[in-house]
PDB file of C-alpha atoms in Angstrom:
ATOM      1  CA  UNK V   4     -13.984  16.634  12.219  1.00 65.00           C
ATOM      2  CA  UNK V   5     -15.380  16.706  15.450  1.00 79.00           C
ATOM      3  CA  UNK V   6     -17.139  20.153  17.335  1.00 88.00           C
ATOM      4  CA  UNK V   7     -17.565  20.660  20.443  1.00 91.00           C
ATOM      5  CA  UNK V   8     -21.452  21.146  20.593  1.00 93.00           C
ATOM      6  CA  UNK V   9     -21.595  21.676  24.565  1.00 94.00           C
ATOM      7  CA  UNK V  10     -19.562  24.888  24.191  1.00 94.00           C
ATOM      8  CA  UNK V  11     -21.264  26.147  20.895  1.00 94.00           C
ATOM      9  CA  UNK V  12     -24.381  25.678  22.555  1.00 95.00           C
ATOM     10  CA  UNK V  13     -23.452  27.783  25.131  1.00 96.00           C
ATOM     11  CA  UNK V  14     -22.225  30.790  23.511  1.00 95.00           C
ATOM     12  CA  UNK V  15     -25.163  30.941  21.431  1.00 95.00           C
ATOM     13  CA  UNK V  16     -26.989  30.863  24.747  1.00 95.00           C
ATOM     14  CA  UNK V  17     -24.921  33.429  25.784  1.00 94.00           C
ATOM     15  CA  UNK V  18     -24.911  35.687  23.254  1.00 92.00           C
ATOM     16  CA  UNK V  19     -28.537  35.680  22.844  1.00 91.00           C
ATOM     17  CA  UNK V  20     -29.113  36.666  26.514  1.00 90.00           C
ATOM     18  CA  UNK V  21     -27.012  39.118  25.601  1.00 87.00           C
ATOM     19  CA  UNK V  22     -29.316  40.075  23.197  1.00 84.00           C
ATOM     20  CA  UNK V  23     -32.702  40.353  25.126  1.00 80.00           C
ATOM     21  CA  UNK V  24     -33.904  43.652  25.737  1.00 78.00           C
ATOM     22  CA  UNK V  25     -31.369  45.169  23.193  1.00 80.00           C
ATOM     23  CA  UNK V  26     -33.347  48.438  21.053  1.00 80.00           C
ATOM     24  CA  UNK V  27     -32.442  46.581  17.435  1.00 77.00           C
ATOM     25  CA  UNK V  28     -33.981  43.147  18.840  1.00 77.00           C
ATOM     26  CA  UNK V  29     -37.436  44.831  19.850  1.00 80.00           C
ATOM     27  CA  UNK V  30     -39.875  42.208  18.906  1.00 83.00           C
ATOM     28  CA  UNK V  31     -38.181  38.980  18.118  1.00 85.00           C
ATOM     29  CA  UNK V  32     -38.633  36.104  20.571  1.00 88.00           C
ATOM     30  CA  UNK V  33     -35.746  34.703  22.492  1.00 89.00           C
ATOM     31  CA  UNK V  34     -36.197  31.847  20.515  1.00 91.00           C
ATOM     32  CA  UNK V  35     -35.273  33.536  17.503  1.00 91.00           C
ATOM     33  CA  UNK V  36     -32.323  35.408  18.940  1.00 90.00           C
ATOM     34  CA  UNK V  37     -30.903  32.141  19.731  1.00 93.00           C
ATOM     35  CA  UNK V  38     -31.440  30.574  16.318  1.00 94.00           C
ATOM     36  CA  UNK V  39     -29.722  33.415  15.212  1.00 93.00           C
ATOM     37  CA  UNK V  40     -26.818  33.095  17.459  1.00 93.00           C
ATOM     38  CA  UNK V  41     -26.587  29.476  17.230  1.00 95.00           C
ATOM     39  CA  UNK V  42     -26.583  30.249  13.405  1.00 95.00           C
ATOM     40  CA  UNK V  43     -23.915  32.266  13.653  1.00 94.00           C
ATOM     41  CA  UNK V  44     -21.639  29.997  16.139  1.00 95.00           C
ATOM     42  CA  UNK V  45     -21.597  27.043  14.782  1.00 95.00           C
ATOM     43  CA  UNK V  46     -20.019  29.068  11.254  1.00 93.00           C
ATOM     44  CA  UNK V  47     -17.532  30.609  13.447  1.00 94.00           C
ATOM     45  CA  UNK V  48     -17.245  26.592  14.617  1.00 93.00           C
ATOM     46  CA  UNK V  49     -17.138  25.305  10.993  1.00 93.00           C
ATOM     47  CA  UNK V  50     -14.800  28.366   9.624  1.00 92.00           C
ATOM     48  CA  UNK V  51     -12.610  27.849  12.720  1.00 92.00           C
ATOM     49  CA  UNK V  52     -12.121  23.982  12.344  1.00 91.00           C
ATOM     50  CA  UNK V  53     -11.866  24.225   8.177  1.00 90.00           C
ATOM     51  CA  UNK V  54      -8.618  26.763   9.122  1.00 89.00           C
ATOM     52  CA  UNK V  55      -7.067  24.545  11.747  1.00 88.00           C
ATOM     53  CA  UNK V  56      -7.476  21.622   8.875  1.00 86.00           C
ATOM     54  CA  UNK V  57      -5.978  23.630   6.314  1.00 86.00           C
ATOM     55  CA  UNK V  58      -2.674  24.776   8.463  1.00 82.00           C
ATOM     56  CA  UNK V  59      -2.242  20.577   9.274  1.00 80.00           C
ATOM     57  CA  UNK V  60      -2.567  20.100   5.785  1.00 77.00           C
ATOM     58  CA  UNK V  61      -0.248  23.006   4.915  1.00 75.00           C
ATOM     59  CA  UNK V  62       3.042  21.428   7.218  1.00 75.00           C
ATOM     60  CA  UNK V  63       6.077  20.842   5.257  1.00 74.00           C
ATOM     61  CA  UNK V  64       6.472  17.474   4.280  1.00 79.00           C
ATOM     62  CA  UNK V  65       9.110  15.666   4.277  1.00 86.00           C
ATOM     63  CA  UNK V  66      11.415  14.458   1.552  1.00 89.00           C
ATOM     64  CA  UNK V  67      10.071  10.804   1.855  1.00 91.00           C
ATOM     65  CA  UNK V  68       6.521  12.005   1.878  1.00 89.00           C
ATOM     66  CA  UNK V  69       7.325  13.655  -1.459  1.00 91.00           C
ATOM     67  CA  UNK V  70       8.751  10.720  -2.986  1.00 94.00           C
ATOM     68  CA  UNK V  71       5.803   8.052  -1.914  1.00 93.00           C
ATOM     69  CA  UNK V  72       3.596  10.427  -3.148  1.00 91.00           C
ATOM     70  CA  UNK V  73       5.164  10.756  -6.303  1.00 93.00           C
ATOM     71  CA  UNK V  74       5.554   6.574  -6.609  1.00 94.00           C
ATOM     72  CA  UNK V  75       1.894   6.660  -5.797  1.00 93.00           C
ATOM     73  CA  UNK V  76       0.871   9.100  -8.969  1.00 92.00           C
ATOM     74  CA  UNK V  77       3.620   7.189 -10.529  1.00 92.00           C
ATOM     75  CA  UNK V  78       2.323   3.430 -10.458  1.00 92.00           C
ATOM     76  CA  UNK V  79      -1.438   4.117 -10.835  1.00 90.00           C
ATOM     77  CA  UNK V  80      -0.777   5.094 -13.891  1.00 88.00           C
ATOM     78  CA  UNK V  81      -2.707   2.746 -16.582  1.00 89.00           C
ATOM     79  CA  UNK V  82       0.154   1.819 -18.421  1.00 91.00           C
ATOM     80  CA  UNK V  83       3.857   1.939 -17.231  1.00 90.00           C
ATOM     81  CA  UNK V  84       6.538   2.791 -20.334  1.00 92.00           C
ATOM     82  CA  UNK V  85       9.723   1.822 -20.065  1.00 93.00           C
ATOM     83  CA  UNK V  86      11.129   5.529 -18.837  1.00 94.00           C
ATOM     84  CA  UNK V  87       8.306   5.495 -16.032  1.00 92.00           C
ATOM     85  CA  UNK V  88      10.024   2.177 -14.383  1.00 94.00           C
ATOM     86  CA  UNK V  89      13.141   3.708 -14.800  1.00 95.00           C
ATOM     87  CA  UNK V  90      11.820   6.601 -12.892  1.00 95.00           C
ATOM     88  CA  UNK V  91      10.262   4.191 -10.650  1.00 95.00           C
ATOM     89  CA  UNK V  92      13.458   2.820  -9.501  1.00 95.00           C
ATOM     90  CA  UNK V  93      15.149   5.947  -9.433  1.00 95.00           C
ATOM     91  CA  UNK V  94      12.227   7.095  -7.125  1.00 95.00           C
ATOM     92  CA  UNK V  95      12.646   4.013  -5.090  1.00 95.00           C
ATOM     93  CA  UNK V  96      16.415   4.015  -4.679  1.00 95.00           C
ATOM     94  CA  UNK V  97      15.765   7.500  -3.335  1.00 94.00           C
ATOM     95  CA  UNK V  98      13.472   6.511  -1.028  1.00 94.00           C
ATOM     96  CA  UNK V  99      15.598   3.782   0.418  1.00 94.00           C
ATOM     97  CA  UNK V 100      18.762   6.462   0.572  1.00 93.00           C
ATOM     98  CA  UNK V 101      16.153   8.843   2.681  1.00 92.00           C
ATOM     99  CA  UNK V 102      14.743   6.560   4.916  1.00 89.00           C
ATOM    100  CA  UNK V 103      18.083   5.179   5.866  1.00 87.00           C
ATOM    101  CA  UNK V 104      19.848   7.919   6.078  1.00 84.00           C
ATOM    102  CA  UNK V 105      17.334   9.102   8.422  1.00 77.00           C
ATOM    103  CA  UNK V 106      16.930   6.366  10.572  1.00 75.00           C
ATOM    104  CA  UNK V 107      20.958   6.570  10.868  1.00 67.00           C
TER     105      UNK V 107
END
């Protein structure tokens, strides 16, 4: 995950000049306006980029997806019974059909 520090340095910038002189800042520093800002952007930064992760990982998959995932849980399994490689080809077979019928 990558920010983009340039810009969140400047709004904090920003909004602390914004601040200066203000009747609820009377006697804080500019310094400590702009920790506070900068405090307060880079949250908006984190909360911003932690939603744009979540609505990638929220896309629809699709039906092949499913299925490797589902071989994946499927074979690290400790030990494979005789009804999980059945399911295994099953899973397989269906892959195959999906992939080919998509590439067609």
């Amino acid at each position: 995950m990558t920010y983009d520090r340039a810009a969140i340095m400047k709004a904090a910038h920003v909004a602390a000049r914004g601040l200066t002189g203000h009747p609820m800042m009377k006697g804080r520093t500019y310094a400590q306006n702009f920790a506070g800002q900068l405090r307060r952007v880079w949250a908006e930064a984190k909360a911003r980029a932690q939603a744009e992760a979540m609505a990638k990982a929220a896309k629809p998959k699709s039906a092949a997806d499913r299925i490797r995932e589902a071989i994946f849980l499927l074979e690290c399994k400790d030990r494979l019974e005789p009804r999980d490689w059945a399911a295994l080809d099953a899973m397989r077979a269906d892959l195959r059909r999906v992939t080919y019928a998509a590439a067609a």
